[in-house]
Amino acid sequence: MKIILTLTILLLFNIQSPQFRDVSESHLPVADLGKLSMDAASADFDNDGDLDILIANEHRPNIMLINDGTGKFTNESASRIPQINHDSEDIGIADFDHDGDLDIIVVSEDDKTNEFYLNNGDGSFIDAGNRIPVTGTSNAVLVLDVNLDGHPDIIIGNNGQNRILINDGKAHFTDETESRLAAMNDVTQSVAAGDINNDGFVDLVIANEGKNRILINNGKGIFSDESENRMDYRSSLEESREVDLGDIDGDGDLDIFFGNVAAFVENADKQNRLLINDGSGYFKDVTDASLPKDEDRSFGGTFFDIDKDGDLDIITGNVNGGQFGGSTPIRVYLNNGKGKFSDGTNSIFPASATGRAFDMEFADFNGDGKTDVYIANRGTIDILLFGNK
């Protein structure tokens, strides 16, 4: 009986133990992280075969963390990227000048400065901000080949008119907003791209403080607003901070997740939202039936198969407190395979995966073939989790 009881306890421990472990103290330069992370992006900036991390900081210089190949990071910002204070909000990565290395676009909000950095080839960057012909109060950036000429272009989400910048292939950009994008006076917080109507062309879904939008591509990189016809709207006010696209029910089309908050829109509904695609780009709100109720204020959110069962789960970064306060767990909503989600947070993440998360990066940082997670927090220290499975 004693042996059976011991085995039962061990089995229960293994089932319930988190799939990730916190290695922040041993693998991050914690003292250098300033609790002002708005976004994080992982890429091999120095071309050494492992993934580094760039952190967009609010009102202080951005941070570049270089990976030693085992998932241990050092702060090499001062020698690699210009150290200038901006209100950095969102990051885009691409080889904009086609020279074989990755360059950086960072958009800023309060100081209305779009940062553009070209890679020297060794993971050090020069300021090429004069190549970006627009400024604005910007919160979102998306890299996309808008006109299908093989060059990465830039879409910027603004407080006001969003912008489309077309790349000439040498990292010089022209503002073609007027000819490619409908006139809109929104407060955009996030932009996602995907072929939502299955016509072979990439469309845009935009998360706003207020009315979210669906913009349909005509095949030539010209986008029209078809939101009213294609998307269910709530009767209550909505302040969306994140949008992601993914096929959650396995029917071959892209569905939509909106991460919602109540920060600047009074009486906004904090419940996150889930919309199901009918296959032709028309969406039905299935939030009540398919998504757990929450008031977490999700500033970050993404689809990812975190339990490796073949379907997309939802992970949210949350700030459940007034004036960006509070400390809230990173939530995991597990998919049952049919697009219905349940809270599986405790089975996936350790209790330390708590903070004020604005972004999460999923990648294999230590080269062991398992997914790891970098959590960018505003108001608390960033977190690095290594996968156990």
XYZ file of C-alpha atoms in Angstrom:
389
model
C 0.000 0.000 0.000
C 2.857 2.391 0.864
C 4.552 1.749 -2.504
C 1.303 2.318 -4.405
C 0.659 5.558 -2.504
C 4.170 6.823 -3.241
C 3.820 6.066 -6.945
C 0.449 7.823 -7.013
C 1.936 10.948 -5.451
C 4.816 10.937 -7.933
C 2.460 10.542 -10.877
C 0.271 13.398 -9.667
C 3.337 15.596 -9.196
C 4.529 14.896 -12.721
C 1.107 15.616 -14.207
C 0.711 18.890 -12.335
C 4.274 20.201 -12.577
C 4.591 23.225 -14.881
C 5.959 22.752 -18.368
C 8.305 25.736 -17.937
C 10.866 26.779 -15.323
C 11.979 30.291 -14.406
C 15.670 30.954 -15.182
C 15.522 34.749 -15.072
C 17.970 35.250 -12.212
C 20.653 33.009 -13.700
C 20.245 33.844 -17.398
C 19.219 37.511 -17.612
C 21.120 40.676 -16.632
C 18.315 41.502 -14.225
C 20.002 44.620 -12.835
C 20.083 46.162 -16.331
C 16.408 45.635 -17.076
C 14.532 48.795 -16.221
C 10.940 47.597 -15.763
C 9.854 49.622 -18.792
C 9.532 46.925 -21.466
C 6.795 47.597 -24.013
C 7.761 44.967 -26.599
C 10.387 42.304 -27.239
C 11.582 40.726 -30.478
C 13.902 37.754 -30.904
C 16.253 37.373 -33.867
C 19.837 36.400 -34.634
C 21.171 39.940 -34.791
C 24.867 38.995 -34.713
C 24.636 36.040 -37.139
C 26.111 33.498 -34.734
C 23.309 30.952 -34.996
C 21.322 31.695 -31.848
C 18.482 34.055 -31.004
C 19.131 37.399 -29.351
C 16.502 39.755 -27.903
C 15.704 43.415 -28.499
C 13.557 45.193 -25.911
C 11.599 48.343 -26.715
C 11.730 50.560 -23.642
C 9.455 53.382 -22.637
C 11.355 56.662 -22.116
C 14.789 55.072 -21.896
C 17.227 53.535 -24.405
C 16.275 50.213 -25.948
C 18.109 47.119 -24.737
C 19.842 44.492 -26.863
C 20.499 41.178 -25.122
C 23.055 38.902 -26.806
C 22.727 35.137 -26.417
C 25.826 33.045 -25.655
C 24.208 30.030 -27.326
C 22.990 28.423 -24.113
C 20.206 30.908 -23.448
C 22.269 33.111 -21.152
C 22.035 36.772 -22.126
C 24.329 39.745 -21.641
C 23.422 43.388 -22.100
C 25.491 44.669 -25.038
C 23.243 47.604 -25.865
C 25.891 50.308 -25.532
C 28.156 48.751 -28.164
C 25.453 47.605 -30.576
C 22.559 50.044 -30.844
C 22.258 53.834 -30.448
C 21.387 54.681 -26.861
C 18.738 57.366 -27.156
C 15.678 57.923 -24.981
C 12.448 57.410 -26.906
C 8.967 56.279 -25.978
C 9.524 53.027 -27.868
C 6.413 50.881 -28.279
C 6.716 48.193 -30.961
C 9.438 46.442 -32.986
C 9.682 45.157 -36.560
C 12.574 43.042 -37.863
C 13.610 42.352 -41.474
C 16.531 42.528 -43.884
C 15.293 45.806 -45.313
C 18.365 46.487 -47.478
C 18.907 42.886 -48.659
C 22.498 42.685 -47.437
C 22.096 39.409 -45.564
C 21.559 40.678 -42.022
C 18.583 41.808 -39.970
C 17.643 45.454 -39.519
C 15.263 47.095 -37.047
C 12.288 49.458 -37.073
C 10.958 50.699 -33.717
C 7.952 53.016 -33.476
C 7.445 55.470 -30.640
C 4.405 57.098 -29.120
C 4.860 60.220 -26.994
C 7.957 61.645 -28.715
C 6.675 60.740 -32.199
C 9.998 59.310 -33.399
C 10.264 56.265 -35.649
C 13.633 54.629 -35.052
C 15.286 52.808 -37.968
C 18.557 50.934 -37.534
C 20.648 49.218 -40.209
C 22.836 46.266 -39.266
C 26.544 46.564 -40.034
C 26.698 42.793 -40.447
C 28.197 42.083 -37.041
C 25.160 42.873 -34.920
C 26.005 46.527 -34.401
C 23.590 49.083 -35.805
C 23.685 52.572 -37.260
C 20.911 55.123 -37.018
C 19.141 55.489 -40.381
C 16.018 57.166 -39.086
C 16.146 59.769 -41.851
C 14.968 57.047 -44.254
C 11.554 56.908 -42.565
C 9.554 59.759 -44.128
C 6.771 59.986 -41.528
C 6.368 60.736 -37.844
C 3.379 60.257 -35.608
C 2.037 59.056 -32.297
C 2.730 55.403 -33.062
C 1.989 52.218 -31.126
C 2.217 49.436 -33.706
C 4.440 48.365 -36.571
C 4.096 45.472 -39.008
C 6.586 44.319 -41.639
C 4.880 43.066 -44.802
C 5.619 42.937 -48.533
C 2.617 45.085 -49.386
C 3.128 45.407 -53.157
C 4.586 41.914 -53.741
C 7.884 43.140 -55.186
C 10.003 41.033 -52.835
C 10.958 43.890 -50.513
C 9.795 44.188 -46.881
C 7.565 47.237 -46.475
C 6.334 48.855 -43.254
C 2.837 49.466 -41.868
C 2.643 51.832 -38.893
C -0.345 52.014 -36.544
C -0.931 55.539 -35.250
C -3.097 57.748 -33.155
C -4.612 59.197 -36.316
C -4.040 58.005 -39.868
C -2.108 54.740 -40.145
C 0.737 54.664 -42.671
C 2.086 52.382 -45.400
C 5.750 52.859 -46.336
C 7.018 51.160 -49.497
C 10.620 49.933 -49.654
C 12.671 50.480 -52.826
C 14.746 47.395 -51.984
C 17.623 49.415 -50.561
C 15.871 50.445 -47.347
C 14.658 53.787 -48.621
C 10.943 54.279 -48.039
C 8.148 56.216 -49.712
C 4.881 57.071 -47.991
C 2.140 55.579 -50.193
C -0.617 55.755 -47.589
C -2.955 57.927 -49.614
C -3.103 55.516 -52.552
C -3.136 52.272 -50.542
C -5.067 52.795 -47.320
C -8.506 54.120 -46.502
C -8.590 57.360 -44.514
C -9.172 56.521 -40.833
C -8.772 58.572 -37.687
C -8.267 55.750 -35.185
C -6.082 55.078 -32.165
C -4.370 51.902 -33.361
C -2.581 49.638 -30.889
C -1.856 46.483 -32.914
C -1.916 45.257 -36.524
C -2.057 41.653 -37.764
C -1.787 40.357 -41.321
C -3.254 37.255 -42.933
C -5.386 36.054 -45.829
C -8.699 36.090 -43.993
C -10.978 35.698 -47.042
C -8.896 32.987 -48.742
C -8.363 34.860 -52.001
C -4.579 34.509 -51.943
C -3.831 38.041 -50.740
C -2.835 39.227 -47.287
C -5.420 41.362 -45.472
C -5.122 43.437 -42.294
C -6.928 43.252 -38.954
C -6.460 46.286 -36.728
C -6.931 46.552 -32.957
C -7.972 50.036 -31.879
C -9.032 51.998 -28.853
C -12.607 51.938 -30.041
C -13.722 50.370 -33.300
C -11.569 47.491 -34.566
C -11.219 47.074 -38.306
C -10.855 44.547 -41.114
C -9.093 45.844 -44.230
C -9.326 43.723 -47.378
C -6.491 43.625 -49.920
C -7.535 43.953 -53.585
C -4.466 41.971 -54.662
C -2.363 45.014 -55.451
C -1.610 46.124 -51.909
C -4.561 48.502 -51.741
C -6.753 48.031 -48.667
C -10.440 48.860 -48.221
C -12.353 49.001 -44.949
C -14.974 46.219 -44.863
C -15.297 46.055 -41.081
C -19.019 46.692 -40.816
C -19.914 43.825 -43.148
C -17.387 41.295 -41.915
C -17.178 41.594 -38.131
C -19.599 41.449 -35.208
C -19.342 44.519 -33.003
C -20.172 44.680 -29.325
C -22.816 47.022 -28.021
C -20.383 47.980 -25.232
C -17.230 50.070 -25.664
C -14.029 48.214 -26.490
C -10.345 49.077 -26.046
C -8.250 46.458 -27.831
C -4.493 46.377 -27.297
C -3.592 43.222 -29.191
C -4.802 41.232 -32.173
C -3.655 37.865 -33.479
C -4.805 35.547 -36.255
C -4.839 31.765 -36.269
C -6.900 28.732 -37.239
C -8.241 27.683 -33.852
C -10.871 25.179 -35.005
C -8.877 23.389 -37.703
C -11.144 24.321 -40.599
C -8.446 25.921 -42.735
C -9.210 29.612 -42.236
C -7.932 32.347 -39.925
C -9.835 33.308 -36.793
C -9.292 36.431 -34.663
C -8.344 37.073 -31.034
C -8.551 40.567 -29.532
C -6.838 41.302 -26.201
C -8.858 43.952 -24.394
C -8.233 46.400 -21.565
C -9.809 49.387 -19.849
C -7.087 52.016 -19.646
C -7.998 55.091 -21.672
C -11.532 54.281 -22.845
C -13.905 54.850 -19.954
C -16.255 51.935 -19.206
C -14.609 49.734 -21.836
C -15.420 46.019 -21.675
C -12.259 44.243 -20.454
C -13.371 40.813 -21.680
C -11.081 39.472 -24.407
C -12.811 38.549 -27.641
C -12.779 35.572 -30.007
C -14.167 35.671 -33.551
C -14.642 32.632 -35.813
C -14.192 32.854 -39.593
C -16.880 31.315 -41.811
C -14.261 30.546 -44.467
C -14.823 33.601 -46.612
C -13.684 36.288 -44.198
C -16.916 36.943 -42.310
C -16.679 36.599 -38.542
C -18.978 35.557 -35.707
C -18.315 36.483 -32.085
C -18.045 33.238 -30.072
C -16.508 34.765 -26.949
C -19.256 33.768 -24.532
C -19.323 30.151 -25.668
C -15.618 29.547 -26.266
C -13.451 31.816 -24.100
C -13.236 31.967 -20.283
C -14.543 35.120 -18.669
C -11.780 37.457 -17.548
C -11.047 41.011 -16.500
C -7.270 40.729 -16.705
C -6.682 43.680 -19.042
C -4.675 41.848 -21.692
C -2.060 44.179 -23.149
C -0.436 41.192 -24.838
C -1.925 38.106 -26.444
C -1.013 35.480 -28.997
C -1.986 32.136 -30.473
C 0.586 29.390 -29.844
C 0.437 25.612 -29.427
C 1.995 25.709 -25.999
C 0.969 22.186 -24.929
C 2.066 20.662 -28.266
C -1.186 18.839 -28.931
C -1.606 20.102 -32.486
C -3.964 23.025 -31.946
C -3.490 26.708 -31.145
C -3.828 27.871 -27.563
C -4.081 31.469 -26.336
C -1.513 33.107 -24.059
C -2.222 36.549 -22.606
C -0.020 39.115 -20.875
C -1.989 41.083 -18.333
C -2.011 44.244 -16.240
C -4.987 43.880 -13.940
C -4.833 47.155 -12.053
C -5.599 50.810 -12.495
C -2.937 53.049 -14.039
C -1.018 49.976 -15.280
C -0.612 48.687 -11.740
C -1.145 45.276 -10.223
C 0.691 42.035 -10.835
C -1.166 39.400 -12.806
C -0.297 35.872 -13.978
C 0.451 35.185 -17.613
C -2.706 33.318 -18.605
C -2.828 30.166 -20.702
C -6.096 29.170 -22.335
C -5.871 25.636 -23.704
C -7.729 24.661 -26.856
C -9.821 21.479 -26.826
C -9.106 21.040 -30.543
C -12.420 22.508 -31.613
C -11.793 26.143 -30.739
C -13.119 26.095 -27.187
C -10.711 27.226 -24.466
C -10.219 26.549 -20.758
C -7.782 28.035 -18.252
C -4.682 25.843 -18.044
C -2.295 28.409 -16.580
C -1.181 26.430 -13.544
C -0.299 23.340 -15.572
C 1.912 25.298 -17.978
C 3.686 28.170 -16.205
C 5.344 28.390 -12.775
C 3.847 30.714 -10.169
C 6.656 33.211 -10.803
C 5.292 33.922 -14.312
C 3.485 36.942 -12.943
C 3.908 40.621 -13.682
C 2.613 43.319 -15.992
C 3.252 41.653 -19.317
C 2.981 43.622 -22.534
C 4.557 41.006 -24.819
C 5.707 37.381 -24.948
C 8.308 35.865 -27.289
C 8.223 32.105 -27.931
C 11.472 30.632 -29.264
C 14.185 28.066 -28.534
C 16.711 30.303 -26.799
C 18.970 27.602 -25.329
C 19.139 25.310 -28.359
C 17.652 22.213 -26.733
C 14.775 21.885 -29.189
C 12.148 22.981 -26.659
C 10.128 26.166 -26.720
C 11.175 28.875 -24.261
C 9.402 32.130 -23.380
C 10.631 35.681 -22.854
C 8.105 37.898 -21.066
C 8.419 41.667 -21.447
C 6.991 43.485 -18.420
C 6.213 47.135 -17.826
C 6.479 47.876 -14.116
C 8.053 44.556 -13.129
C 11.239 42.756 -14.183
C 11.215 40.748 -17.414
C 11.044 36.965 -17.113
C 12.788 34.142 -18.987
C 11.244 30.668 -18.894
C 12.884 27.524 -20.269
C 10.718 24.669 -21.502
C 10.795 21.402 -19.577
C 9.058 19.368 -22.283
